[in-house]
């Protein structure tokens, strides 16, 4: 029986960078580059986690920048910091040519990298920004795309591709612990940051979302603005007695709960905004990739998220994501075959 010291060492060497190589099953240049890319994404996450943990003590860390981002939303200083952390973490690495971000109208181009890599990284650098001032969980969401060969780079049309083509996707959850969850298309795996090592250490392999869960997660404050079908699902959930409501205001935190415990998260469209609030390329697509990899489902209500052919980098989509059976109940309410 290995000693506790040996077990501790065996645990601590299962770092994110090594796990990526295991996922590729090789030590090729491509595998090494992807391992290095995940390490740089993790570095950005560590910088963001560190600043969040001290934000209340750092002058100018909190509050708003006074700018309105491309989404028409008031930008938090932490949004801007997180965006800069991702850009700086990827500069001078040769790993990523373009960075698409919720916080930037046009992608950042990293010219020193473009001769070595054509990859694009798409990020929501800080998700759940409204939670920052209240010291509640927030996250970062990322997606990796290989530009389409047969589409022009002009206007970034070569990035407008269905989420099913993502090479990798994941998120970092800044909660009681800092966790990184990712997939390169071979299952979903989670890592916990050990601040004393500065490493993300494997904490759960091959996460499978339960076929059914008891959680439904959405902002019921918009109830009167939703379609009859969504309102009927809420009435159904209220009357079922087996559902419980959980909603944190951070998609990453709410999705993480659904991934581990099962259930369904919804951000539906409204009559005024039928496309909803969440962005396809760097919120819905990466989480839909993870959900399907874990045996779950992600849909707009009429179309699988991963099949959508995007028309613009910042387009929004309605999102219904989670356990197969729970999403099925939502869809049956939408089509009228299930009534409260
Ligand atoms: P972001 O902070 O990146 O703009 O994302 C916020 C999103 C998502 O994280 C969250 O679930 C949702 O917006 C909350 O929206 P409401 O406040 O409208 O519920
Ligand atoms: Mn977000
Ligand atoms: Mn954001």
Short mmCIF file of C-alpha atoms and ligand atoms in Angstrom, two decimals:
data_model
loop_
_atom_site.label_atom_id
_atom_site.label_comp_id
_atom_site.label_asym_id
_atom_site.label_seq_id
_atom_site.Cartn_x
_atom_site.Cartn_y
_atom_site.Cartn_z
CA UNK A 1 0.00 0.00 0.00
CA UNK A 2 1.63 3.34 -1.03
CA UNK A 3 2.38 5.68 1.86
CA UNK A 4 0.33 8.86 2.33
CA UNK A 5 3.37 10.83 1.10
CA UNK A 6 3.47 8.74 -2.08
CA UNK A 7 -0.28 9.19 -2.60
CA UNK A 8 0.14 12.95 -2.10
CA UNK A 9 2.92 13.08 -4.69
CA UNK A 10 0.91 10.93 -7.10
CA UNK A 11 -2.01 13.38 -6.74
CA UNK A 12 0.08 16.53 -7.10
CA UNK A 13 1.79 15.49 -10.33
CA UNK A 14 -1.60 15.09 -12.09
CA UNK A 15 -1.50 18.70 -13.29
CA UNK A 16 -3.53 20.23 -16.10
CA UNK A 17 -0.59 20.36 -18.50
CA UNK A 18 0.16 16.66 -18.02
CA UNK A 19 -3.54 15.77 -18.33
CA UNK A 20 -3.75 17.45 -21.75
CA UNK A 21 -0.86 15.29 -22.98
CA UNK A 22 -2.69 12.21 -21.66
CA UNK A 23 -5.83 13.34 -23.52
CA UNK A 24 -3.81 13.57 -26.77
CA UNK A 25 -2.14 10.24 -25.95
CA UNK A 26 1.10 11.57 -27.34
CA UNK A 27 3.95 14.02 -26.90
CA UNK A 28 3.73 15.45 -30.43
CA UNK A 29 4.28 19.14 -31.11
CA UNK A 30 0.49 19.58 -31.42
CA UNK A 31 -0.08 17.95 -28.01
CA UNK A 32 2.69 20.00 -26.42
CA UNK A 33 1.27 23.23 -27.91
CA UNK A 34 -2.20 22.44 -26.62
CA UNK A 35 -0.78 21.62 -23.20
CA UNK A 36 1.04 24.95 -23.21
CA UNK A 37 -2.12 26.77 -24.33
CA UNK A 38 -4.17 25.28 -21.50
CA UNK A 39 -1.37 26.30 -19.12
CA UNK A 40 -1.55 29.92 -20.31
CA UNK A 41 -5.35 29.93 -19.92
CA UNK A 42 -4.79 28.57 -16.41
CA UNK A 43 -2.26 31.36 -15.76
CA UNK A 44 -4.87 33.99 -16.67
CA UNK A 45 -7.28 32.23 -14.31
CA UNK A 46 -4.73 32.28 -11.48
CA UNK A 47 -4.13 36.00 -11.95
CA UNK A 48 -7.89 36.67 -11.93
CA UNK A 49 -8.43 34.44 -8.88
CA UNK A 50 -5.64 36.24 -7.01
CA UNK A 51 -7.07 39.71 -7.77
CA UNK A 52 -10.62 38.64 -6.88
CA UNK A 53 -9.41 37.28 -3.51
CA UNK A 54 -7.88 40.67 -2.62
CA UNK A 55 -10.18 42.99 -4.62
CA UNK A 56 -11.63 44.61 -1.55
CA UNK A 57 -8.14 45.64 -0.44
CA UNK A 58 -6.78 46.86 -3.80
CA UNK A 59 -7.59 50.47 -4.65
CA UNK A 60 -9.40 50.67 -7.96
CA UNK A 61 -9.95 46.90 -8.32
CA UNK A 62 -13.70 47.10 -7.93
CA UNK A 63 -16.36 49.32 -9.40
CA UNK A 64 -17.01 50.30 -12.99
CA UNK A 65 -14.64 51.60 -15.66
CA UNK A 66 -17.18 54.12 -16.92
CA UNK A 67 -17.18 52.37 -20.31
CA UNK A 68 -20.04 50.49 -21.93
CA UNK A 69 -18.86 47.30 -23.68
CA UNK A 70 -19.94 46.03 -27.07
CA UNK A 71 -22.82 44.29 -25.32
CA UNK A 72 -24.18 47.65 -24.19
CA UNK A 73 -23.41 46.65 -20.61
CA UNK A 74 -21.58 48.74 -18.01
CA UNK A 75 -18.04 47.34 -17.81
CA UNK A 76 -16.68 46.43 -14.38
CA UNK A 77 -12.99 47.14 -13.67
CA UNK A 78 -12.61 43.40 -13.04
CA UNK A 79 -14.05 42.69 -16.53
CA UNK A 80 -11.31 44.88 -18.01
CA UNK A 81 -8.61 43.35 -15.78
CA UNK A 82 -9.69 39.81 -16.70
CA UNK A 83 -9.69 40.67 -20.39
CA UNK A 84 -6.17 42.10 -20.11
CA UNK A 85 -5.01 39.05 -18.17
CA UNK A 86 -6.05 36.74 -21.02
CA UNK A 87 -4.40 38.92 -23.67
CA UNK A 88 -1.11 39.28 -21.74
CA UNK A 89 -1.05 35.58 -20.84
CA UNK A 90 -1.17 34.66 -24.55
CA UNK A 91 1.25 37.23 -25.96
CA UNK A 92 4.76 36.03 -26.93
CA UNK A 93 3.73 32.36 -26.78
CA UNK A 94 3.28 31.41 -30.44
CA UNK A 95 0.08 29.61 -29.36
CA UNK A 96 -2.88 31.79 -30.37
CA UNK A 97 -3.22 34.31 -33.23
CA UNK A 98 -6.52 35.98 -32.32
CA UNK A 99 -8.42 36.54 -29.10
CA UNK A 100 -12.19 37.14 -29.28
CA UNK A 101 -13.66 38.58 -26.11
CA UNK A 102 -16.99 39.69 -24.75
CA UNK A 103 -15.15 42.83 -23.67
CA UNK A 104 -13.78 43.79 -27.11
CA UNK A 105 -15.82 44.76 -30.20
CA UNK A 106 -13.12 43.38 -32.49
CA UNK A 107 -10.74 40.53 -31.70
CA UNK A 108 -7.21 41.25 -30.49
CA UNK A 109 -4.59 40.04 -32.95
CA UNK A 110 -1.29 38.79 -31.51
CA UNK A 111 0.95 39.20 -34.59
CA UNK A 112 4.06 37.65 -33.05
CA UNK A 113 2.09 34.40 -32.67
CA UNK A 114 0.29 34.27 -36.02
CA UNK A 115 3.17 32.80 -38.03
CA UNK A 116 3.24 29.84 -35.63
CA UNK A 117 -0.44 29.31 -34.85
CA UNK A 118 -3.76 30.22 -36.49
CA UNK A 119 -5.81 29.20 -33.44
CA UNK A 120 -8.35 31.61 -31.99
CA UNK A 121 -9.26 31.75 -28.32
CA UNK A 122 -12.74 33.07 -27.52
CA UNK A 123 -13.43 34.20 -23.97
CA UNK A 124 -15.95 35.62 -21.61
CA UNK A 125 -13.16 36.87 -19.38
CA UNK A 126 -15.41 37.42 -16.39
CA UNK A 127 -18.86 35.86 -16.27
CA UNK A 128 -21.37 36.92 -13.64
CA UNK A 129 -19.87 40.37 -13.21
CA UNK A 130 -22.87 41.58 -11.23
CA UNK A 131 -21.72 39.23 -8.44
CA UNK A 132 -18.28 40.80 -7.97
CA UNK A 133 -19.28 43.59 -5.58
CA UNK A 134 -21.13 41.06 -3.40
CA UNK A 135 -18.14 38.68 -3.27
CA UNK A 136 -20.16 35.89 -4.89
CA UNK A 137 -18.97 33.27 -7.38
CA UNK A 138 -17.94 34.40 -10.86
CA UNK A 139 -16.16 32.62 -13.70
CA UNK A 140 -14.24 32.80 -16.98
CA UNK A 141 -15.39 30.85 -20.03
CA UNK A 142 -13.15 29.84 -22.97
CA UNK A 143 -13.40 28.18 -26.37
CA UNK A 144 -10.67 27.24 -28.89
CA UNK A 145 -11.32 27.31 -32.64
CA UNK A 146 -9.24 26.50 -35.72
CA UNK A 147 -10.22 29.11 -38.35
CA UNK A 148 -12.06 27.72 -41.39
CA UNK A 149 -9.71 27.38 -44.37
CA UNK A 150 -12.40 28.21 -46.95
CA UNK A 151 -13.64 31.41 -45.30
CA UNK A 152 -11.94 34.82 -45.37
CA UNK A 153 -10.23 36.11 -42.23
CA UNK A 154 -11.70 39.52 -43.10
CA UNK A 155 -14.36 40.39 -40.54
CA UNK A 156 -13.37 37.14 -38.84
CA UNK A 157 -15.79 35.16 -41.02
CA UNK A 158 -13.41 32.18 -40.65
CA UNK A 159 -14.41 32.01 -36.99
CA UNK A 160 -18.17 31.93 -37.65
CA UNK A 161 -18.46 28.17 -37.33
CA UNK A 162 -20.82 25.85 -35.40
CA UNK A 163 -19.79 25.05 -31.84
CA UNK A 164 -19.50 21.39 -32.75
CA UNK A 165 -16.15 22.32 -34.39
CA UNK A 166 -14.58 23.57 -31.14
CA UNK A 167 -11.18 21.99 -30.46
CA UNK A 168 -11.56 22.61 -26.73
CA UNK A 169 -13.83 24.44 -24.30
CA UNK A 170 -14.06 25.04 -20.59
CA UNK A 171 -14.42 27.43 -17.74
CA UNK A 172 -12.74 28.56 -14.54
CA UNK A 173 -15.04 28.92 -11.53
CA UNK A 174 -13.87 31.38 -8.86
CA UNK A 175 -15.75 30.00 -5.87
CA UNK A 176 -14.79 28.69 -2.41
CA UNK A 177 -12.04 26.98 -4.40
CA UNK A 178 -10.88 27.89 -7.89
CA UNK A 179 -11.76 25.11 -10.31
CA UNK A 180 -10.97 24.65 -13.98
CA UNK A 181 -13.28 22.37 -16.02
CA UNK A 182 -12.40 21.53 -19.63
CA UNK A 183 -12.78 19.12 -22.51
CA UNK A 184 -10.78 18.51 -25.70
CA UNK A 185 -13.57 16.25 -26.92
CA UNK A 186 -12.64 13.25 -24.78
CA UNK A 187 -14.85 13.73 -21.74
CA UNK A 188 -15.08 16.48 -19.13
CA UNK A 189 -12.49 16.81 -16.39
CA UNK A 190 -12.10 19.17 -13.46
CA UNK A 191 -9.07 20.54 -11.66
CA UNK A 192 -8.73 22.35 -8.35
CA UNK A 193 -6.17 25.11 -7.89
CA UNK A 194 -3.64 24.39 -5.15
CA UNK A 195 -2.41 27.93 -4.39
CA UNK A 196 0.59 26.56 -2.49
CA UNK A 197 1.78 24.87 -5.70
CA UNK A 198 0.23 27.36 -8.14
CA UNK A 199 -1.04 24.34 -10.06
CA UNK A 200 -4.46 23.08 -11.11
CA UNK A 201 -4.54 19.47 -9.85
CA UNK A 202 -6.92 16.86 -11.26
CA UNK A 203 -9.92 16.51 -8.97
CA UNK A 204 -12.52 14.70 -11.10
CA UNK A 205 -12.20 12.74 -14.38
CA UNK A 206 -14.91 11.93 -16.91
CA UNK A 207 -17.69 13.91 -15.27
CA UNK A 208 -21.13 12.65 -16.35
CA UNK A 209 -24.17 14.89 -15.92
CA UNK A 210 -27.01 12.95 -14.21
CA UNK A 211 -29.83 11.90 -16.59
CA UNK A 212 -32.16 13.84 -14.31
CA UNK A 213 -31.75 16.34 -11.48
CA UNK A 214 -33.95 18.36 -9.14
CA UNK A 215 -32.54 21.83 -9.88
CA UNK A 216 -34.08 24.35 -12.24
CA UNK A 217 -32.11 27.58 -12.62
CA UNK A 218 -33.35 30.81 -14.20
CA UNK A 219 -34.18 34.38 -13.25
CA UNK A 220 -37.92 34.20 -12.48
CA UNK A 221 -38.00 37.99 -12.29
CA UNK A 222 -38.62 37.93 -16.04
CA UNK A 223 -41.60 35.50 -15.77
CA UNK A 224 -44.12 37.91 -17.34
CA UNK A 225 -41.83 38.51 -20.36
CA UNK A 226 -41.46 34.81 -21.27
CA UNK A 227 -43.42 32.73 -23.77
CA UNK A 228 -46.41 30.66 -22.63
CA UNK A 229 -44.30 27.52 -23.03
CA UNK A 230 -41.57 28.69 -20.64
CA UNK A 231 -44.19 29.99 -18.19
CA UNK A 232 -45.85 26.55 -18.32
CA UNK A 233 -42.54 24.85 -17.52
CA UNK A 234 -42.19 27.11 -14.44
CA UNK A 235 -45.76 26.31 -13.36
CA UNK A 236 -45.02 22.59 -13.95
CA UNK A 237 -41.82 22.82 -11.86
CA UNK A 238 -43.69 24.60 -9.05
CA UNK A 239 -46.43 21.95 -8.98
CA UNK A 240 -44.16 18.92 -9.43
CA UNK A 241 -42.78 19.30 -5.90
CA UNK A 242 -39.60 17.52 -7.02
CA UNK A 243 -37.90 20.64 -8.39
CA UNK A 244 -35.87 23.14 -6.38
CA UNK A 245 -34.84 26.57 -7.62
CA UNK A 246 -31.22 27.71 -7.58
CA UNK A 247 -29.99 30.84 -9.40
CA UNK A 248 -26.74 32.68 -8.59
CA UNK A 249 -26.55 35.25 -11.36
CA UNK A 250 -23.35 33.68 -12.71
CA UNK A 251 -23.87 31.25 -15.58
CA UNK A 252 -20.63 29.40 -14.80
CA UNK A 253 -21.61 28.75 -11.18
CA UNK A 254 -25.17 27.75 -12.07
CA UNK A 255 -23.99 25.47 -14.88
CA UNK A 256 -21.33 23.87 -12.67
CA UNK A 257 -24.03 22.87 -10.18
CA UNK A 258 -26.16 21.40 -12.97
CA UNK A 259 -23.12 19.54 -14.41
CA UNK A 260 -22.45 17.82 -11.08
CA UNK A 261 -25.95 17.44 -9.60
CA UNK A 262 -28.20 17.45 -12.69
CA UNK A 263 -31.15 19.65 -13.58
CA UNK A 264 -31.62 22.45 -16.11
CA UNK A 265 -30.42 26.05 -16.52
CA UNK A 266 -32.43 28.38 -18.71
CA UNK A 267 -31.86 31.83 -20.07
CA UNK A 268 -34.83 32.11 -22.46
CA UNK A 269 -35.59 34.88 -24.90
CA UNK A 270 -38.31 37.38 -24.05
CA UNK A 271 -40.91 39.07 -26.22
CA UNK A 272 -38.69 42.18 -26.35
CA UNK A 273 -35.44 40.20 -26.76
CA UNK A 274 -36.26 36.86 -28.43
CA UNK A 275 -32.54 36.07 -28.75
CA UNK A 276 -32.08 36.30 -24.96
CA UNK A 277 -28.95 37.66 -23.23
CA UNK A 278 -26.22 35.01 -23.39
CA UNK A 279 -23.62 35.09 -26.16
CA UNK A 280 -23.27 32.11 -28.48
CA UNK A 281 -19.53 32.06 -29.25
CA UNK A 282 -18.09 32.37 -25.74
CA UNK A 283 -20.89 31.44 -23.35
CA UNK A 284 -23.42 29.04 -24.89
CA UNK A 285 -21.10 27.15 -27.26
CA UNK A 286 -18.34 26.27 -24.75
CA UNK A 287 -20.85 25.16 -22.10
CA UNK A 288 -22.89 23.25 -24.69
CA UNK A 289 -19.68 21.44 -25.74
CA UNK A 290 -19.09 20.41 -22.12
CA UNK A 291 -22.74 19.48 -21.56
CA UNK A 292 -22.81 17.14 -24.58
CA UNK A 293 -19.39 15.69 -23.68
CA UNK A 294 -20.85 14.90 -20.23
CA UNK A 295 -23.99 13.26 -21.69
CA UNK A 296 -26.26 16.30 -21.35
CA UNK A 297 -28.13 18.54 -23.79
CA UNK A 298 -27.98 22.21 -24.85
CA UNK A 299 -30.62 23.81 -27.05
CA UNK A 300 -32.20 27.15 -27.96
CA UNK A 301 -35.56 25.42 -27.59
CA UNK A 302 -35.71 24.74 -31.31
CA UNK A 303 -32.09 23.96 -32.31
CA UNK A 304 -29.06 22.29 -30.73
CA UNK A 305 -26.68 25.06 -29.65
CA UNK A 306 -23.69 23.30 -31.24
CA UNK A 307 -25.39 23.18 -34.66
CA UNK A 308 -26.02 26.93 -34.93
CA UNK A 309 -24.14 28.56 -37.81
CA UNK A 310 -23.18 31.95 -36.33
CA UNK A 311 -23.78 35.21 -38.22
CA UNK A 312 -21.70 37.38 -35.88
CA UNK A 313 -19.10 36.99 -33.13
CA UNK A 314 -21.22 38.64 -30.42
CA UNK A 315 -24.63 37.24 -31.30
CA UNK A 316 -26.93 36.17 -28.49
CA UNK A 317 -28.98 32.98 -28.22
CA UNK A 318 -31.59 31.60 -25.85
CA UNK A 319 -30.08 28.78 -23.76
CA UNK A 320 -31.67 25.70 -22.21
CA UNK A 321 -28.90 23.39 -20.93
CA UNK A 322 -28.56 20.44 -18.57
CA UNK A 323 -29.77 16.89 -17.94
CA UNK A 324 -31.44 15.09 -20.80
CA UNK A 325 -34.70 14.35 -18.96
CA UNK A 326 -35.05 17.86 -17.50
CA UNK A 327 -34.39 19.56 -20.85
CA UNK A 328 -36.90 17.17 -22.39
CA UNK A 329 -39.56 18.41 -19.94
CA UNK A 330 -38.85 22.00 -20.95
CA UNK A 331 -39.12 21.12 -24.65
CA UNK A 332 -42.41 19.27 -24.06
CA UNK A 333 -43.79 22.37 -22.31
CA UNK A 334 -42.64 24.50 -25.26
CA UNK A 335 -44.42 22.24 -27.77
CA UNK A 336 -47.51 21.93 -25.54
CA UNK A 337 -47.34 18.16 -25.00
CA UNK A 338 -46.65 18.66 -21.28
CA UNK A 339 -48.93 20.95 -19.33
CA UNK A 340 -48.61 22.16 -15.66
P1 LIG B 1 -21.62 38.49 -17.88
O1 LIG B 1 -21.32 38.90 -16.47
O2 LIG B 1 -20.46 37.86 -18.57
O3 LIG B 1 -22.29 39.58 -18.66
O4 LIG B 1 -22.66 37.28 -17.80
C1 LIG B 1 -23.76 37.43 -17.00
C2 LIG B 1 -24.80 36.45 -17.48
C3 LIG B 1 -24.70 35.09 -16.80
O5 LIG B 1 -23.50 34.87 -16.14
C4 LIG B 1 -25.81 35.13 -15.80
O6 LIG B 1 -26.40 33.87 -15.65
C5 LIG B 1 -26.77 36.11 -16.40
O7 LIG B 1 -26.02 37.01 -17.19
C6 LIG B 1 -27.46 36.90 -15.35
O8 LIG B 1 -28.37 37.71 -16.06
P2 LIG B 1 -29.60 38.35 -15.26
O9 LIG B 1 -28.98 39.30 -14.28
O10 LIG B 1 -30.43 38.99 -16.34
O11 LIG B 1 -30.30 37.19 -14.58
MN1 LIG B 2 -21.07 35.93 -19.14
MN1 LIG B 3 -18.56 38.68 -18.92
#
